[in-house]
mmCIF file of C-alpha atoms in Angstrom:
data_model
loop_
_atom_site.group_PDB
_atom_site.id
_atom_site.type_symbol
_atom_site.label_atom_id
_atom_site.label_comp_id
_atom_site.label_asym_id
_atom_site.label_seq_id
_atom_site.Cartn_x
_atom_site.Cartn_y
_atom_site.Cartn_z
ATOM 1 C CA UNK Z 1 107.791 110.613 126.181
ATOM 2 C CA UNK Z 2 107.080 108.719 129.435
ATOM 3 C CA UNK Z 3 103.903 108.405 131.298
ATOM 4 C CA UNK Z 4 103.731 107.067 134.856
ATOM 5 C CA UNK Z 5 100.421 105.792 135.962
ATOM 6 C CA UNK Z 6 99.246 104.273 139.188
ATOM 7 C CA UNK Z 7 97.160 101.046 138.668
ATOM 8 C CA UNK Z 8 94.936 101.990 141.608
ATOM 9 C CA UNK Z 9 93.532 104.873 139.648
ATOM 10 C CA UNK Z 10 92.312 103.436 136.348
ATOM 11 C CA UNK Z 11 91.128 106.177 133.978
ATOM 12 C CA UNK Z 12 87.794 105.873 132.395
ATOM 13 C CA UNK Z 13 87.893 104.183 128.945
ATOM 14 C CA UNK Z 14 87.066 106.853 126.412
ATOM 15 C CA UNK Z 15 85.010 106.513 123.260
ATOM 16 C CA UNK Z 16 84.927 108.735 120.098
ATOM 17 C CA UNK Z 17 83.564 112.226 120.414
ATOM 18 C CA UNK Z 18 80.823 111.382 117.915
ATOM 19 C CA UNK Z 19 79.585 108.095 116.405
ATOM 20 C CA UNK Z 20 81.973 106.771 113.732
ATOM 21 C CA UNK Z 21 80.384 105.998 110.256
ATOM 22 C CA UNK Z 22 80.933 102.426 109.104
ATOM 23 C CA UNK Z 23 83.178 103.388 106.184
ATOM 24 C CA UNK Z 24 85.521 105.167 108.693
ATOM 25 C CA UNK Z 25 85.784 102.402 111.211
ATOM 26 C CA UNK Z 26 89.448 101.315 111.235
ATOM 27 C CA UNK Z 27 90.646 97.790 112.008
ATOM 28 C CA UNK Z 28 93.373 97.574 114.423
ATOM 29 C CA UNK Z 29 96.098 94.904 114.938
ATOM 30 C CA UNK Z 30 98.305 94.386 117.954
ATOM 31 C CA UNK Z 31 101.436 92.440 117.168
ATOM 32 C CA UNK Z 32 103.075 90.088 119.664
ATOM 33 C CA UNK Z 33 105.375 92.226 121.679
ATOM 34 C CA UNK Z 34 109.108 92.120 121.731
ATOM 35 C CA UNK Z 35 109.874 90.644 125.163
ATOM 36 C CA UNK Z 36 112.894 92.913 125.535
ATOM 37 C CA UNK Z 37 115.284 90.014 126.472
ATOM 38 C CA UNK Z 38 118.171 91.057 124.279
ATOM 39 C CA UNK Z 39 118.744 94.570 125.665
ATOM 40 C CA UNK Z 40 117.774 94.257 129.226
ATOM 41 C CA UNK Z 41 120.143 95.645 131.841
ATOM 42 C CA UNK Z 42 122.785 93.153 133.121
ATOM 43 C CA UNK Z 43 121.611 93.662 136.726
ATOM 44 C CA UNK Z 44 117.887 93.185 135.982
ATOM 45 C CA UNK Z 45 116.362 90.004 137.247
ATOM 46 C CA UNK Z 46 114.858 88.818 134.021
ATOM 47 C CA UNK Z 47 113.445 85.451 133.196
ATOM 48 C CA UNK Z 48 113.140 84.747 129.535
ATOM 49 C CA UNK Z 49 110.417 82.147 129.818
ATOM 50 C CA UNK Z 50 108.240 84.602 131.742
ATOM 51 C CA UNK Z 51 108.874 87.451 129.343
ATOM 52 C CA UNK Z 52 108.044 85.422 126.258
ATOM 53 C CA UNK Z 53 104.760 84.512 127.880
ATOM 54 C CA UNK Z 54 104.095 88.135 128.788
ATOM 55 C CA UNK Z 55 104.838 89.262 125.275
ATOM 56 C CA UNK Z 56 101.707 87.206 124.154
ATOM 57 C CA UNK Z 57 99.595 88.011 127.118
ATOM 58 C CA UNK Z 58 99.936 91.768 127.080
ATOM 59 C CA UNK Z 59 98.695 92.272 123.463
ATOM 60 C CA UNK Z 60 95.667 90.204 124.260
ATOM 61 C CA UNK Z 61 94.792 92.564 127.269
ATOM 62 C CA UNK Z 62 95.324 95.541 125.107
ATOM 63 C CA UNK Z 63 93.028 94.257 122.319
ATOM 64 C CA UNK Z 64 90.275 93.605 124.825
ATOM 65 C CA UNK Z 65 90.577 97.256 126.126
ATOM 66 C CA UNK Z 66 90.483 98.671 122.542
ATOM 67 C CA UNK Z 67 87.506 96.507 121.519
ATOM 68 C CA UNK Z 68 85.548 97.513 124.749
ATOM 69 C CA UNK Z 69 86.054 101.220 123.781
ATOM 70 C CA UNK Z 70 83.690 100.627 120.778
ATOM 71 C CA UNK Z 71 85.653 103.094 118.677
ATOM 72 C CA UNK Z 72 87.235 100.654 116.192
ATOM 73 C CA UNK Z 73 86.389 98.087 113.690
ATOM 74 C CA UNK Z 74 87.892 94.708 114.198
ATOM 75 C CA UNK Z 75 90.726 94.440 116.882
ATOM 76 C CA UNK Z 76 92.940 91.454 116.530
ATOM 77 C CA UNK Z 77 96.151 90.076 117.942
ATOM 78 C CA UNK Z 78 98.579 89.098 115.101
ATOM 79 C CA UNK Z 79 101.827 87.146 115.066
ATOM 80 C CA UNK Z 80 103.919 90.079 113.818
ATOM 81 C CA UNK Z 81 103.809 93.639 112.503
ATOM 82 C CA UNK Z 82 104.090 92.561 108.834
ATOM 83 C CA UNK Z 83 100.287 92.113 108.494
ATOM 84 C CA UNK Z 84 98.494 94.938 106.463
ATOM 85 C CA UNK Z 85 95.961 96.664 108.595
ATOM 86 C CA UNK Z 86 94.512 100.102 109.118
ATOM 87 C CA UNK Z 87 96.361 100.716 112.397
ATOM 88 C CA UNK Z 88 99.224 98.517 113.650
ATOM 89 C CA UNK Z 89 100.381 98.621 117.199
ATOM 90 C CA UNK Z 90 103.656 97.005 118.292
ATOM 91 C CA UNK Z 91 105.430 97.122 121.618
ATOM 92 C CA UNK Z 92 108.423 96.153 123.747
ATOM 93 C CA UNK Z 93 108.439 95.059 127.306
ATOM 94 C CA UNK Z 94 111.051 97.246 128.932
ATOM 95 C CA UNK Z 95 110.478 96.103 132.579
ATOM 96 C CA UNK Z 96 108.059 93.753 134.238
ATOM 97 C CA UNK Z 97 108.416 92.283 137.784
ATOM 98 C CA UNK Z 98 104.949 92.316 139.308
ATOM 99 C CA UNK Z 99 105.573 95.664 140.901
ATOM 100 C CA UNK Z 100 106.324 97.828 137.851
ATOM 101 C CA UNK Z 101 105.314 97.381 134.268
ATOM 102 C CA UNK Z 102 107.063 99.545 131.614
ATOM 103 C CA UNK Z 103 106.284 99.054 127.871
ATOM 104 C CA UNK Z 104 107.146 101.054 124.800
ATOM 105 C CA UNK Z 105 104.148 101.236 122.459
ATOM 106 C CA UNK Z 106 104.352 102.292 118.654
ATOM 107 C CA UNK Z 107 101.310 102.823 116.488
ATOM 108 C CA UNK Z 108 101.339 103.393 112.811
ATOM 109 C CA UNK Z 109 98.565 103.624 110.179
ATOM 110 C CA UNK Z 110 98.771 101.927 106.883
ATOM 111 C CA UNK Z 111 100.109 105.215 105.340
ATOM 112 C CA UNK Z 112 103.096 104.845 107.628
ATOM 113 C CA UNK Z 113 102.150 107.799 109.802
ATOM 114 C CA UNK Z 114 103.205 107.352 113.473
ATOM 115 C CA UNK Z 115 100.419 107.779 115.955
ATOM 116 C CA UNK Z 116 102.224 106.810 119.046
ATOM 117 C CA UNK Z 117 105.872 106.273 120.014
ATOM 118 C CA UNK Z 118 105.722 106.423 123.742
ATOM 119 C CA UNK Z 119 106.746 104.692 126.992
ATOM 120 C CA UNK Z 120 103.998 103.770 129.420
ATOM 121 C CA UNK Z 121 104.741 102.870 133.023
ATOM 122 C CA UNK Z 122 102.617 101.631 135.803
ATOM 123 C CA UNK Z 123 103.168 100.637 139.330
ATOM 124 C CA UNK Z 124 101.009 98.069 140.996
ATOM 125 C CA UNK Z 125 99.214 98.846 144.273
ATOM 126 C CA UNK Z 126 100.253 96.838 147.328
ATOM 127 C CA UNK Z 127 96.590 95.748 147.350
ATOM 128 C CA UNK Z 128 96.665 94.520 143.769
ATOM 129 C CA UNK Z 129 97.439 90.997 144.600
ATOM 130 C CA UNK Z 130 95.375 90.785 147.785
ATOM 131 C CA UNK Z 131 92.632 88.267 147.339
ATOM 132 C CA UNK Z 132 90.345 90.148 149.719
ATOM 133 C CA UNK Z 133 90.621 93.522 147.844
ATOM 134 C CA UNK Z 134 91.668 92.453 144.293
ATOM 135 C CA UNK Z 135 89.410 93.842 141.754
ATOM 136 C CA UNK Z 136 88.529 92.317 138.308
ATOM 137 C CA UNK Z 137 91.032 94.703 136.682
ATOM 138 C CA UNK Z 138 94.514 93.684 135.826
ATOM 139 C CA UNK Z 139 97.090 95.222 138.214
ATOM 140 C CA UNK Z 140 98.341 97.418 135.297
ATOM 141 C CA UNK Z 141 94.877 98.075 133.777
ATOM 142 C CA UNK Z 142 95.635 101.791 133.897
ATOM 143 C CA UNK Z 143 98.507 101.357 131.433
ATOM 144 C CA UNK Z 144 96.284 99.778 128.797
ATOM 145 C CA UNK Z 145 93.453 102.441 129.348
ATOM 146 C CA UNK Z 146 96.076 105.236 128.767
ATOM 147 C CA UNK Z 147 97.245 103.683 125.570
ATOM 148 C CA UNK Z 148 93.578 103.311 124.286
ATOM 149 C CA UNK Z 149 92.599 106.830 125.296
ATOM 150 C CA UNK Z 150 95.709 108.378 123.566
ATOM 151 C CA UNK Z 151 94.785 106.457 120.325
ATOM 152 C CA UNK Z 152 91.173 107.708 120.513
ATOM 153 C CA UNK Z 153 92.443 111.194 120.912
ATOM 154 C CA UNK Z 154 94.550 110.980 117.755
ATOM 155 C CA UNK Z 155 91.626 109.227 115.934
ATOM 156 C CA UNK Z 156 89.176 111.994 116.854
ATOM 157 C CA UNK Z 157 91.535 114.543 115.367
ATOM 158 C CA UNK Z 158 91.670 112.869 112.030
ATOM 159 C CA UNK Z 159 89.387 114.357 109.257
ATOM 160 C CA UNK Z 160 86.921 111.993 107.677
ATOM 161 C CA UNK Z 161 88.866 111.911 104.339
ATOM 162 C CA UNK Z 162 92.062 110.739 106.077
ATOM 163 C CA UNK Z 163 90.285 107.996 107.873
ATOM 164 C CA UNK Z 164 88.861 106.780 104.557
ATOM 165 C CA UNK Z 165 92.280 107.132 102.919
ATOM 166 C CA UNK Z 166 93.822 104.979 105.444
ATOM 167 C CA UNK Z 167 91.437 102.125 104.766
ATOM 168 C CA UNK Z 168 91.940 102.552 101.035
ATOM 169 C CA UNK Z 169 95.641 102.358 101.418
ATOM 170 C CA UNK Z 170 95.336 99.141 103.437
ATOM 171 C CA UNK Z 171 93.204 97.499 100.770
ATOM 172 C CA UNK Z 172 95.634 98.537 98.056
ATOM 173 C CA UNK Z 173 98.687 97.360 99.946
ATOM 174 C CA UNK Z 174 97.050 94.037 100.525
ATOM 175 C CA UNK Z 175 96.306 93.829 96.848
ATOM 176 C CA UNK Z 176 99.806 94.625 95.821
ATOM 177 C CA UNK Z 177 101.140 91.908 98.195
ATOM 178 C CA UNK Z 178 99.485 89.404 95.853
ATOM 179 C CA UNK Z 179 99.930 91.001 92.486
ATOM 180 C CA UNK Z 180 102.195 94.067 92.324
ATOM 181 C CA UNK Z 181 101.798 94.195 88.520
ATOM 182 C CA UNK Z 182 98.028 94.243 88.431
ATOM 183 C CA UNK Z 183 97.823 96.952 91.115
ATOM 184 C CA UNK Z 184 100.851 98.939 90.111
ATOM 185 C CA UNK Z 185 100.512 102.754 90.038
ATOM 186 C CA UNK Z 186 97.645 103.044 92.554
ATOM 187 C CA UNK Z 187 99.914 104.065 95.353
ATOM 188 C CA UNK Z 188 102.983 106.461 95.381
ATOM 189 C CA UNK Z 189 105.092 107.679 98.357
ATOM 190 C CA UNK Z 190 105.614 111.261 99.520
ATOM 191 C CA UNK Z 191 109.186 112.673 99.804
ATOM 192 C CA UNK Z 192 108.870 111.605 103.539
ATOM 193 C CA UNK Z 193 108.208 108.020 102.486
ATOM 194 C CA UNK Z 194 104.387 108.094 103.404
ATOM 195 C CA UNK Z 195 101.926 106.081 101.266
ATOM 196 C CA UNK Z 196 99.756 108.141 99.107
ATOM 197 C CA UNK Z 197 96.772 107.088 96.950
ATOM 198 C CA UNK Z 198 97.007 108.496 93.412
ATOM 199 C CA UNK Z 199 94.225 106.622 91.684
ATOM 200 C CA UNK Z 200 91.659 103.923 92.400
ATOM 201 C CA UNK Z 201 90.728 100.752 90.572
ATOM 202 C CA UNK Z 202 87.224 100.548 89.230
ATOM 203 C CA UNK Z 203 84.727 99.171 91.700
ATOM 204 C CA UNK Z 204 83.686 96.542 89.151
ATOM 205 C CA UNK Z 205 87.254 95.481 88.525
ATOM 206 C CA UNK Z 206 87.270 91.640 88.713
ATOM 207 C CA UNK Z 207 90.866 91.713 90.166
ATOM 208 C CA UNK Z 208 89.718 93.863 92.959
ATOM 209 C CA UNK Z 209 86.756 91.575 93.665
ATOM 210 C CA UNK Z 210 89.033 88.544 93.971
ATOM 211 C CA UNK Z 211 91.413 90.458 96.275
ATOM 212 C CA UNK Z 212 88.579 91.493 98.547
ATOM 213 C CA UNK Z 213 87.453 87.814 98.708
ATOM 214 C CA UNK Z 214 91.007 86.783 99.678
ATOM 215 C CA UNK Z 215 91.073 89.518 102.307
ATOM 216 C CA UNK Z 216 87.869 88.290 103.859
ATOM 217 C CA UNK Z 217 89.327 84.856 103.966
ATOM 218 C CA UNK Z 218 92.566 86.314 105.627
ATOM 219 C CA UNK Z 219 90.236 87.974 108.192
ATOM 220 C CA UNK Z 220 88.553 84.716 108.879
ATOM 221 C CA UNK Z 221 91.935 82.956 109.448
ATOM 222 C CA UNK Z 222 93.163 85.704 111.739
ATOM 223 C CA UNK Z 223 89.820 85.651 113.607
ATOM 224 C CA UNK Z 224 90.556 81.882 114.159
ATOM 225 C CA UNK Z 225 93.918 82.748 115.740
ATOM 226 C CA UNK Z 226 92.130 84.836 118.229
ATOM 227 C CA UNK Z 227 90.835 81.616 119.672
ATOM 228 C CA UNK Z 228 94.566 80.680 120.287
ATOM 229 C CA UNK Z 229 95.335 83.857 121.883
ATOM 230 C CA UNK Z 230 92.291 83.826 124.142
ATOM 231 C CA UNK Z 231 92.948 80.162 125.145
ATOM 232 C CA UNK Z 232 96.604 81.199 125.861
ATOM 233 C CA UNK Z 233 95.567 84.042 127.892
ATOM 234 C CA UNK Z 234 92.961 82.173 129.873
ATOM 235 C CA UNK Z 235 95.380 79.246 130.585
ATOM 236 C CA UNK Z 236 98.211 81.713 131.649
ATOM 237 C CA UNK Z 237 96.070 83.885 133.865
ATOM 238 C CA UNK Z 238 96.131 81.710 136.927
ATOM 239 C CA UNK Z 239 99.926 80.828 137.170
ATOM 240 C CA UNK Z 240 100.881 84.313 135.843
ATOM 241 C CA UNK Z 241 98.920 86.124 138.471
ATOM 242 C CA UNK Z 242 100.548 83.902 141.146
ATOM 243 C CA UNK Z 243 103.944 84.526 139.677
ATOM 244 C CA UNK Z 244 103.332 88.367 139.641
ATOM 245 C CA UNK Z 245 102.066 88.197 143.281
ATOM 246 C CA UNK Z 246 105.077 86.307 144.409
ATOM 247 C CA UNK Z 247 107.386 88.443 142.219
ATOM 248 C CA UNK Z 248 105.964 91.588 143.803
ATOM 249 C CA UNK Z 249 106.457 90.193 147.269
ATOM 250 C CA UNK Z 250 109.976 89.172 146.354
ATOM 251 C CA UNK Z 251 110.864 92.505 144.672
ATOM 252 C CA UNK Z 252 109.755 94.366 147.793
ATOM 253 C CA UNK Z 253 111.660 91.964 150.062
ATOM 254 C CA UNK Z 254 114.804 92.101 147.851
ATOM 255 C CA UNK Z 255 114.751 95.861 147.846
ATOM 256 C CA UNK Z 256 114.449 95.850 151.691
ATOM 257 C CA UNK Z 257 117.253 93.406 151.950
ATOM 258 C CA UNK Z 258 119.479 95.415 149.697
ATOM 259 C CA UNK Z 259 118.799 98.508 151.852
ATOM 260 C CA UNK Z 260 119.415 96.707 155.127
ATOM 261 C CA UNK Z 261 122.556 95.001 153.695
ATOM 262 C CA UNK Z 262 123.985 98.420 152.641
ATOM 263 C CA UNK Z 263 123.290 99.898 156.013
ATOM 264 C CA UNK Z 264 125.003 96.983 157.740
ATOM 265 C CA UNK Z 265 127.936 97.112 155.323
ATOM 266 C CA UNK Z 266 128.318 100.876 155.887
ATOM 267 C CA UNK Z 267 128.050 100.643 159.632
ATOM 268 C CA UNK Z 268 130.475 97.630 159.766
ATOM 269 C CA UNK Z 269 133.070 99.459 157.577
ATOM 270 C CA UNK Z 270 132.842 102.618 159.752
ATOM 271 C CA UNK Z 271 133.222 100.441 162.911
ATOM 272 C CA UNK Z 272 136.297 98.712 161.559
ATOM 273 C CA UNK Z 273 137.922 101.949 160.576
ATOM 274 C CA UNK Z 274 137.175 103.469 163.830
ATOM 275 C CA UNK Z 275 138.369 100.402 165.605
ATOM 276 C CA UNK Z 276 141.800 100.354 163.741
ATOM 277 C CA UNK Z 277 142.392 103.899 164.606
ATOM 278 C CA UNK Z 278 141.593 103.200 168.318
ATOM 279 C CA UNK Z 279 143.686 99.955 168.336
ATOM 280 C CA UNK Z 280 146.719 102.089 167.287
ATOM 281 C CA UNK Z 281 146.341 104.392 170.242
ATOM 282 C CA UNK Z 282 148.807 104.403 173.052
ATOM 283 C CA UNK Z 283 145.962 104.341 175.527
ATOM 284 C CA UNK Z 284 145.340 100.734 176.767
ATOM 285 C CA UNK Z 285 141.560 101.156 177.300
ATOM 286 C CA UNK Z 286 141.358 102.757 173.769
ATOM 287 C CA UNK Z 287 143.192 99.802 172.265
ATOM 288 C CA UNK Z 288 140.717 97.367 174.004
ATOM 289 C CA UNK Z 289 137.750 99.333 172.785
ATOM 290 C CA UNK Z 290 139.222 99.430 169.317
ATOM 291 C CA UNK Z 291 139.702 95.623 169.260
ATOM 292 C CA UNK Z 292 135.938 95.192 170.214
ATOM 293 C CA UNK Z 293 134.967 97.761 167.456
ATOM 294 C CA UNK Z 294 136.764 95.654 164.872
ATOM 295 C CA UNK Z 295 135.272 92.399 165.947
ATOM 296 C CA UNK Z 296 131.781 94.027 166.009
ATOM 297 C CA UNK Z 297 132.402 95.661 162.632
ATOM 298 C CA UNK Z 298 133.439 92.305 161.177
ATOM 299 C CA UNK Z 299 130.145 90.792 162.445
ATOM 300 C CA UNK Z 300 128.067 93.510 160.732
ATOM 301 C CA UNK Z 301 129.972 92.993 157.518
ATOM 302 C CA UNK Z 302 129.238 89.250 157.646
ATOM 303 C CA UNK Z 303 125.656 89.906 158.418
ATOM 304 C CA UNK Z 304 125.417 92.200 155.421
ATOM 305 C CA UNK Z 305 126.791 89.568 153.053
ATOM 306 C CA UNK Z 306 124.484 87.003 154.481
ATOM 307 C CA UNK Z 307 121.480 89.302 153.734
ATOM 308 C CA UNK Z 308 122.743 89.508 150.133
ATOM 309 C CA UNK Z 309 123.008 85.756 149.891
ATOM 310 C CA UNK Z 310 119.433 85.519 151.174
ATOM 311 C CA UNK Z 311 118.361 88.012 148.534
ATOM 312 C CA UNK Z 312 119.930 85.745 145.910
ATOM 313 C CA UNK Z 313 117.770 82.902 147.156
ATOM 314 C CA UNK Z 314 114.729 84.989 146.420
ATOM 315 C CA UNK Z 315 116.143 85.564 142.898
ATOM 316 C CA UNK Z 316 116.579 81.842 142.432
ATOM 317 C CA UNK Z 317 113.042 81.193 143.614
ATOM 318 C CA UNK Z 318 111.719 83.616 140.936
ATOM 319 C CA UNK Z 319 113.629 81.641 138.377
ATOM 320 C CA UNK Z 320 111.965 78.453 139.411
ATOM 321 C CA UNK Z 321 108.431 80.123 139.380
ATOM 322 C CA UNK Z 322 109.209 81.240 135.801
ATOM 323 C CA UNK Z 323 110.162 77.748 134.690
ATOM 324 C CA UNK Z 324 106.977 76.306 136.283
ATOM 325 C CA UNK Z 325 104.944 78.985 134.343
ATOM 326 C CA UNK Z 326 106.462 77.921 131.144
ATOM 327 C CA UNK Z 327 105.785 74.346 131.783
ATOM 328 C CA UNK Z 328 102.030 75.024 132.351
ATOM 329 C CA UNK Z 329 101.603 76.649 128.886
ATOM 330 C CA UNK Z 330 100.646 73.989 126.371
ATOM 331 C CA UNK Z 331 100.380 74.219 122.584
ATOM 332 C CA UNK Z 332 96.865 75.011 121.081
ATOM 333 C CA UNK Z 333 95.208 73.243 118.221
ATOM 334 C CA UNK Z 334 93.089 75.229 115.846
ATOM 335 C CA UNK Z 335 90.652 73.478 113.577
ATOM 336 C CA UNK Z 336 90.260 75.126 110.225
ATOM 337 C CA UNK Z 337 87.947 74.104 107.511
ATOM 338 C CA UNK Z 338 90.413 72.139 105.514
ATOM 339 C CA UNK Z 339 93.164 71.330 108.023
ATOM 340 C CA UNK Z 340 94.251 71.370 111.605
ATOM 341 C CA UNK Z 341 96.890 73.856 112.702
ATOM 342 C CA UNK Z 342 99.070 73.355 115.669
ATOM 343 C CA UNK Z 343 100.084 76.515 117.368
ATOM 344 C CA UNK Z 344 103.117 75.967 119.515
ATOM 345 C CA UNK Z 345 105.229 79.119 119.584
ATOM 346 C CA UNK Z 346 105.696 79.378 115.854
ATOM 347 C CA UNK Z 347 102.523 81.188 114.993
ATOM 348 C CA UNK Z 348 104.587 83.392 112.645
ATOM 349 C CA UNK Z 349 105.352 80.267 110.553
ATOM 350 C CA UNK Z 350 101.736 79.193 110.478
ATOM 351 C CA UNK Z 351 100.621 82.573 109.306
ATOM 352 C CA UNK Z 352 103.316 82.604 106.638
ATOM 353 C CA UNK Z 353 102.046 79.286 105.365
ATOM 354 C CA UNK Z 354 98.598 80.587 105.283
ATOM 355 C CA UNK Z 355 99.747 83.480 103.198
ATOM 356 C CA UNK Z 356 101.247 81.018 100.707
ATOM 357 C CA UNK Z 357 97.824 79.283 100.642
ATOM 358 C CA UNK Z 358 96.130 82.552 99.848
ATOM 359 C CA UNK Z 359 98.626 83.291 97.020
ATOM 360 C CA UNK Z 360 98.004 79.837 95.538
ATOM 361 C CA UNK Z 361 94.218 80.487 95.612
ATOM 362 C CA UNK Z 362 94.821 83.797 94.002
ATOM 363 C CA UNK Z 363 96.986 82.337 91.173
ATOM 364 C CA UNK Z 364 94.541 79.545 90.467
ATOM 365 C CA UNK Z 365 91.552 81.834 90.288
ATOM 366 C CA UNK Z 366 93.023 84.560 88.021
ATOM 367 C CA UNK Z 367 94.429 82.215 85.453
ATOM 368 C CA UNK Z 368 95.312 84.686 82.636
ATOM 369 C CA UNK Z 369 95.168 88.394 83.715
ATOM 370 C CA UNK Z 370 92.061 90.125 82.253
ATOM 371 C CA UNK Z 371 92.156 93.333 80.522
ATOM 372 C CA UNK Z 372 92.380 96.201 82.997
ATOM 373 C CA UNK Z 373 89.283 98.266 83.534
ATOM 374 C CA UNK Z 374 89.359 102.106 83.396
ATOM 375 C CA UNK Z 375 90.615 103.844 86.624
ATOM 376 C CA UNK Z 376 88.920 106.418 88.685
ATOM 377 C CA UNK Z 377 91.531 108.982 89.291
ATOM 378 C CA UNK Z 378 91.529 110.919 92.439
ATOM 379 C CA UNK Z 379 90.836 114.590 91.989
ATOM 380 C CA UNK Z 380 92.974 116.984 93.866
#
């Protein structure tokens, strides 16, 4: 399903229909987007360095909008969609050139139910990059508001029991990622492959207490990563806005040049054909007019090809802008309690190392597995 929205008409950001109890507040993670480089159209003027930057920038804008809606628990940018959370949002940039933004957004809850699988498209206003009229909104703010409002609409339709179930599934999946044996049998899958809670560990289960402690530490680490994403976003804002402004102008100029070039080529071709026909005439004056038409048509063809060469110059200029943007984005250093982490584009590796640290903490703390406490089985 595709939605086309105009960025000059930003819809109001919706909240939930009624206040959400704390035990139903769902945490949301927005994974770094797929830049869409591998499957882009051959004729698309795409610059990988810009797309990779956008793939980190857009999730931050979306998390800000979701957080501002006040309808969710913690909303975080995460390195990838492998993280266990109540609601995971992933996306792919299908097109982005300053004039048009097209993204595919997929949202799934921890039970593996799909909330969204939709393409959102926005077109920037011609005033979006005018310093005199530019608002505080992103040129494509409408896209992010539409995504947020669609998610709120789905959340409002969920019964209280399902919201709580999603949160429980998240906790149990996190626990199983550290000790599948200790938490075996708490979850099952439906015939359609969706996660289903079949029983619960006792609230005073020491294993559950340790897992909850690890999860809190994990939240703290991911919260620390938000400093990186914010710093990246802040640093990128200036050069990126300038790139989009220039890109918008270049796209408009490029389209006009292509239209003008096509008109000239068509006119030139028609003139040459008419000239050849007239030149073959037995009438002397017609032959003279035909020769003039051939010369004139040739000039129009040459002019059309020169327009296309000028358009290519604009394309190359965009490539240089993209390279300068990449050069201005520097690695970020995050200070943790026990070490310093350098984030330089391999955040996924850093988070994987952090998960190994958590696993080591868990193994050191449990020692020998204690006897299992009685279960609280879910009543149907």
